[in-house]
XYZ file of C-alpha atoms in Angstrom:
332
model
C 3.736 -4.389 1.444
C 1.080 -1.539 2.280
C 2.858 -0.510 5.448
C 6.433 -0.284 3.584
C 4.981 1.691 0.648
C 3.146 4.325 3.345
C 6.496 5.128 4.723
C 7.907 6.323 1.055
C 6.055 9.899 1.036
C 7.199 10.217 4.787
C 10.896 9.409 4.150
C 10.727 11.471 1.104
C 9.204 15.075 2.738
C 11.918 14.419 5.614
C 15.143 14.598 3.348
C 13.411 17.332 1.642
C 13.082 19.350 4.737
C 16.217 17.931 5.755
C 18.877 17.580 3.262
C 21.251 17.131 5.379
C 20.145 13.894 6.825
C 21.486 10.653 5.575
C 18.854 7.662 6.150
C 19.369 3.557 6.117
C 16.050 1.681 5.804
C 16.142 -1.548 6.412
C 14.032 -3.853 5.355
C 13.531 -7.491 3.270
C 15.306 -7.173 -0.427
C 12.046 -7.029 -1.970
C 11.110 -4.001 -0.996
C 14.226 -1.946 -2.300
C 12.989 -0.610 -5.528
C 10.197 1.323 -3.146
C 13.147 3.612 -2.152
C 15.054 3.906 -5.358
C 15.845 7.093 -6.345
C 14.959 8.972 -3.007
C 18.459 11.351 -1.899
C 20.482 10.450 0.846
C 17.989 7.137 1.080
C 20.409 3.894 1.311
C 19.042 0.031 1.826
C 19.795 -2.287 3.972
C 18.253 -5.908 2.975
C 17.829 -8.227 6.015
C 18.225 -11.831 5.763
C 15.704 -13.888 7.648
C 16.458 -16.412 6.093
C 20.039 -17.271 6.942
C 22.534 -14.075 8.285
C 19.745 -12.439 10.372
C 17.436 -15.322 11.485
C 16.088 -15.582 15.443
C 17.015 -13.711 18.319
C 21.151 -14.221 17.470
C 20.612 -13.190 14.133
C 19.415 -10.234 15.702
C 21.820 -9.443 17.422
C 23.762 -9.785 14.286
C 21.641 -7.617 12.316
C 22.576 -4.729 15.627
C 26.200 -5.876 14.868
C 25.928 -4.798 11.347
C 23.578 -1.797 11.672
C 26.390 -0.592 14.227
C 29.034 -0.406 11.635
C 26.521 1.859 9.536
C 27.303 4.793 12.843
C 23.771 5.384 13.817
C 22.710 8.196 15.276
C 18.946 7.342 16.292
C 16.599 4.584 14.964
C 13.007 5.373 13.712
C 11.201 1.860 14.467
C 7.916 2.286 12.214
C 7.143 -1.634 12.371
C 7.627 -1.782 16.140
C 6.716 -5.808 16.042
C 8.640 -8.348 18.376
C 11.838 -7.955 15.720
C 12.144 -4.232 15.429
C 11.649 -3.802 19.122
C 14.944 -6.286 19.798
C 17.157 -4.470 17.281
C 16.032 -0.698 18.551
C 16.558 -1.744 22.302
C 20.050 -3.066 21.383
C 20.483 0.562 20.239
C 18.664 2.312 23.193
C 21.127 0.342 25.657
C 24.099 1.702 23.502
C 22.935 5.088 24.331
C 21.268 5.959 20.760
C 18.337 8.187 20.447
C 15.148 5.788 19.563
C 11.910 6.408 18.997
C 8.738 3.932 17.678
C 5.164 3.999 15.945
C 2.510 4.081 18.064
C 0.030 1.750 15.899
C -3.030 2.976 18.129
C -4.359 -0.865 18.916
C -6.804 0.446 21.677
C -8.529 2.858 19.416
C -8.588 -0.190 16.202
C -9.795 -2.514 18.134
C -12.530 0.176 19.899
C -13.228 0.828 15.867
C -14.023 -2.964 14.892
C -15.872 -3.799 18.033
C -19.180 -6.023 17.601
C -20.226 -4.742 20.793
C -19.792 -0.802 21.973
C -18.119 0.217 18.228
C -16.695 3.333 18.585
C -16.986 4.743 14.566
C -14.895 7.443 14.206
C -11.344 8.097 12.184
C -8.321 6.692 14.001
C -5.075 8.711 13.121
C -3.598 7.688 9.761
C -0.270 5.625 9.722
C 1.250 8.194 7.819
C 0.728 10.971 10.262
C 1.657 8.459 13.326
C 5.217 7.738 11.112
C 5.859 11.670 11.189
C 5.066 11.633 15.402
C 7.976 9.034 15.123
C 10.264 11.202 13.809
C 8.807 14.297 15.122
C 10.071 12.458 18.976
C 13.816 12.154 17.450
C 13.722 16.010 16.568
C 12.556 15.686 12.920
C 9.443 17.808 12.189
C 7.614 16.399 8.863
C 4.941 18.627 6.818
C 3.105 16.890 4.926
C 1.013 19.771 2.646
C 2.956 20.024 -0.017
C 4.360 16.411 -1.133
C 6.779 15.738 -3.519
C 6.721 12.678 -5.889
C 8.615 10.643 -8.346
C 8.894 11.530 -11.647
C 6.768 9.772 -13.820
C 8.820 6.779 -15.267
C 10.176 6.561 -18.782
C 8.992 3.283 -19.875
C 11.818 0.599 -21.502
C 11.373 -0.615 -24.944
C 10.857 -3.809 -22.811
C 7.987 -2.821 -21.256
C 6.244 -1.259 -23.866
C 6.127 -4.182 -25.880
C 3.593 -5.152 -23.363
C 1.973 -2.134 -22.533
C 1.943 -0.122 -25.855
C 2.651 3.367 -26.016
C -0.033 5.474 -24.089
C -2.426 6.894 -25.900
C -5.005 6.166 -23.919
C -6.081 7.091 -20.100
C -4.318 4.114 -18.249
C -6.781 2.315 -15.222
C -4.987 0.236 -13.437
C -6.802 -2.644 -11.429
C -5.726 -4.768 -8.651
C -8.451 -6.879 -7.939
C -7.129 -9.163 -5.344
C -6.223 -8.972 -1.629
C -4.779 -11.340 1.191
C -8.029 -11.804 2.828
C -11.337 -12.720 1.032
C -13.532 -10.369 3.374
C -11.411 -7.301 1.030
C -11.930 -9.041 -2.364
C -14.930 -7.227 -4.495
C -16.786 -10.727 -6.165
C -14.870 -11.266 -9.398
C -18.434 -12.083 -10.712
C -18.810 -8.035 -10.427
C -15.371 -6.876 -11.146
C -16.029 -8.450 -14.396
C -18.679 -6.284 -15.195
C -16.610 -3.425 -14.041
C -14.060 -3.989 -16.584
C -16.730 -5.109 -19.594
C -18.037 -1.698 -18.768
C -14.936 -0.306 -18.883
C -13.207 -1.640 -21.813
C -16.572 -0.012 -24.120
C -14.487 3.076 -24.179
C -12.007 2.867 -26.705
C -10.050 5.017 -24.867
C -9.302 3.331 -22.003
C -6.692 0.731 -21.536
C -6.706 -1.075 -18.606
C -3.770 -3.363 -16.836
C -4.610 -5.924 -14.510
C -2.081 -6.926 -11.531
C -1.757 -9.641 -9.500
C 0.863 -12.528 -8.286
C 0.730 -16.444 -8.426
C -0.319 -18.842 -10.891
C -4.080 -18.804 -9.711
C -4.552 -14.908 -9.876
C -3.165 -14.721 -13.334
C -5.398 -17.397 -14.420
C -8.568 -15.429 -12.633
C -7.040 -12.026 -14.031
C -7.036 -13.830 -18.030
C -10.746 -14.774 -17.239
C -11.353 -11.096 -16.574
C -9.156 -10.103 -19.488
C -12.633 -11.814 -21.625
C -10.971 -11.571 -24.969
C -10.987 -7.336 -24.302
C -8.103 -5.810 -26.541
C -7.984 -2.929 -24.589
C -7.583 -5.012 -21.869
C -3.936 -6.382 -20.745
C -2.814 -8.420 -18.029
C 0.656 -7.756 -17.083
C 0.910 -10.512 -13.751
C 3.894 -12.845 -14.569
C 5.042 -10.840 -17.803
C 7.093 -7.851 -15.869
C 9.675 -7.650 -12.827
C 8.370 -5.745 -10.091
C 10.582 -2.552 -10.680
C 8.820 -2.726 -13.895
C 5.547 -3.060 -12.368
C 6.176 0.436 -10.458
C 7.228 2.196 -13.698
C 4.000 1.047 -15.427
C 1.735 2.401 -12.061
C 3.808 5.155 -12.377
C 1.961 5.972 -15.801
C -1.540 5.252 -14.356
C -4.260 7.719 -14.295
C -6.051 6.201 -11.981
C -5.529 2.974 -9.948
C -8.277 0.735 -8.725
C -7.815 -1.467 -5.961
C -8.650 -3.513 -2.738
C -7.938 -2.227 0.571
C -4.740 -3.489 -0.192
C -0.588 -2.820 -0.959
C -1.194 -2.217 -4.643
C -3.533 1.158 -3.477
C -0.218 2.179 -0.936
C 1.863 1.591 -4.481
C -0.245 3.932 -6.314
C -0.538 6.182 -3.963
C 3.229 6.862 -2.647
C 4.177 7.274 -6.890
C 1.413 10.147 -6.971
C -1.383 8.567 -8.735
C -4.982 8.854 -8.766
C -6.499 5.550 -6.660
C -9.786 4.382 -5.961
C -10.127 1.933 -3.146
C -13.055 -0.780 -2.132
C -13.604 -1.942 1.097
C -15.440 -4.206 2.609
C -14.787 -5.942 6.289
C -11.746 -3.379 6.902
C -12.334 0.439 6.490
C -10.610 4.011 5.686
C -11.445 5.285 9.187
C -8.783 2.162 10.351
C -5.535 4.704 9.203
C -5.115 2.590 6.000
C -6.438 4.724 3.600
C -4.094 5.421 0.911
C -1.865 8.706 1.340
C -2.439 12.367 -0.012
C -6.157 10.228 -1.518
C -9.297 12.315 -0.850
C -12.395 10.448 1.612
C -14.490 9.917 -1.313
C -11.932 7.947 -3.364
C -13.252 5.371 -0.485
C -15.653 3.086 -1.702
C -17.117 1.283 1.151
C -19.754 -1.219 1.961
C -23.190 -0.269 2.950
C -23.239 0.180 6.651
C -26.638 0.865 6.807
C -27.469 -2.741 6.005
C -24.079 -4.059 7.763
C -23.971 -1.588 11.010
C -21.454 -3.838 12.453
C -18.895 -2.705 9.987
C -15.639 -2.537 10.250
C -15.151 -5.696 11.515
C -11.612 -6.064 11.167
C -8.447 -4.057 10.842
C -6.753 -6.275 8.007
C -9.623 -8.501 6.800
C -8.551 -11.160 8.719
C -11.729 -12.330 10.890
C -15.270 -13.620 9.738
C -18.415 -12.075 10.920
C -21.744 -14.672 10.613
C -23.755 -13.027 7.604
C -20.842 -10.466 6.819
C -19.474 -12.879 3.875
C -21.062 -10.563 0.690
C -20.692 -7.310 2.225
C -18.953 -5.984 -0.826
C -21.856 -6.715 -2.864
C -23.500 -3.722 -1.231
C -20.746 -1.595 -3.585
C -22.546 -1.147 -6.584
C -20.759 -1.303 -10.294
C -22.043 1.460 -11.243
C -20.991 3.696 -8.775
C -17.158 2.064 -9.225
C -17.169 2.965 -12.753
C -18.849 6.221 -12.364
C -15.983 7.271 -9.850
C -13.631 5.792 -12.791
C -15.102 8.504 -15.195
C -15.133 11.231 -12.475
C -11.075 10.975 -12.104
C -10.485 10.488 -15.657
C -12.189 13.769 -16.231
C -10.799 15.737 -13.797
């Protein structure tokens, strides 16, 4: 979800700069309401499920793309899949070009032996060299958001009207190694939800992170979990509204980020200097784990491999310095 949302602020400073240009993503159907709204942006929803599934599938998703009169394909995924459909286009003589995803320097990064620790180049700026090799030149400085989102009767029923600074919090990852300790996220948001003028929204999916997110609701009335009560185009209206969002290393942070809003972001295995960090988000928005006591830090790109005595590294982020960082956004 993270690597569709970083796209957004890329595809959107490229029709700006080129109005001219007439763009098909393509991508699953759940990701459509990411591009809603953006000029001269249309969708195109695979179906791996049935129409588009293995290699002939493929080769009917090139069939269909072809009617569409490509000029050049941008693959930004450039997995097994994407590389199929754009050399079905490259042997048709169409312009293509692909993200370099910099696996050499990430894995040089998260080393346990001979780390290298320094930056790797963002995702964002490696999806503008994409374009920039099919003759499309992307600035960045100055981007241009959504509109902040008129909320539906519908929705406000559950979210009230705002008369409060909005925090959002997403306190939940794919991996464990990403998750802050819901024993300490708790006291984040008991801290939080003091302040009378504050309301806070928790997100999440599933039956078991709705039941952990009503456990860290504790009976708060300025506190409101909205898992399982919105559609996700709803979902992106309400983040929309944030002032700040608070989240893992993880899609709900790329959300945030590509509407224009504030977001704070913990880490623990993974790491900003990976290219993950959320776009147009300062360094310091960061919060990572203590290095000095974990030196073998980052050990992993997506949070998906266990280090012997690396299991409570987000521990080492202290409350108080999340909610302090809280307080510093809201009053600035």
């Amino acid at each position: 979800m993270g690597d569709v949302a970083m796209i957004v602020p890329v595809l959107r400073a490229l029709i700006q700069q080129y109005p001219n240009l007439k763009i098909t993503v393509v991508s699953r159907p759940f990701f459509k309401p990411f591009f809603d709204g953006i000029p001269n942006v249309n969708f195109f929803a695979v179906d791996l499920q049935k129409r588009h599934k293995g290699f002939f599938g493929l080769l009917r998703l090139y069939s269909d793309l072809k009617k569409l009169e490509i000029d050049a394909v941008a693959d930004l995924h450039n997995v097994l899949r994407s590389k199929v459909v754009r050399t079905l286009f490259a042997l048709s003589g169409k312009k293509v070009a692909f993200t370099d995803k910099g696996r050499a320097e990430k894995k040089a990064l998260t080393s346990l032996t001979n780390k290298v620790f320094k930056p790797v180049k963002p995702m964002v700026e490696r999806h503008v060299e994409t374009f920039e090799k099919l003759g499309f030149s992307v600035d960045l400085a100055n981007p241009q958001f959504p509109t902040i989102a008129i909320l539906s009767n519908e929705i406000l029923k559950i979210t009230g009207n705002k008369t409060q600074n909005w925090v959002g919090i997403a306190p939940f990852a794919q991996y464990q190694s990403k998750v802050y300790p819901l024993d300490l996220m708790q006291k984040v948001i008991d801290e939080l939800a003091k302040n009378t003028s504050i309301k806070i929204f928790l997100f999440g999916g599933g039956n078991e992170e709705i039941q952990k997110l009503n456990q860290l609701q504790n009976n708060h009335s300025n506190v409101i979990v909205l898992a399982g009560k919105l559609k996700f185009n709803q979902e992106l209206e309400v983040i929309s509204n944030l002032d700040v969002m608070l989240s893992m290393d993880s899609g709900n942070s790329h959300i945030a980020a590509m509407l224009g809003v504030k977001v704070i972001t913990l880490w623990g295995a993974t790491h900003p200097f990976a290219g993950f960090s959320p776009f147009n988000q300062p360094l310091e928005n960061c919060i990572t784990a203590d290095r000095e006591k974990y030196p073998l830090l980052p050990t992993s790109i997506y949070g998906n491999k266990k280090v012997d005595g690396y299991d409570d590294v987000m521990r080492s982020i202290s409350v108080e310095s999340i909610v302090k960082k809280i307080y510093f956004i809201l009053n600035h």
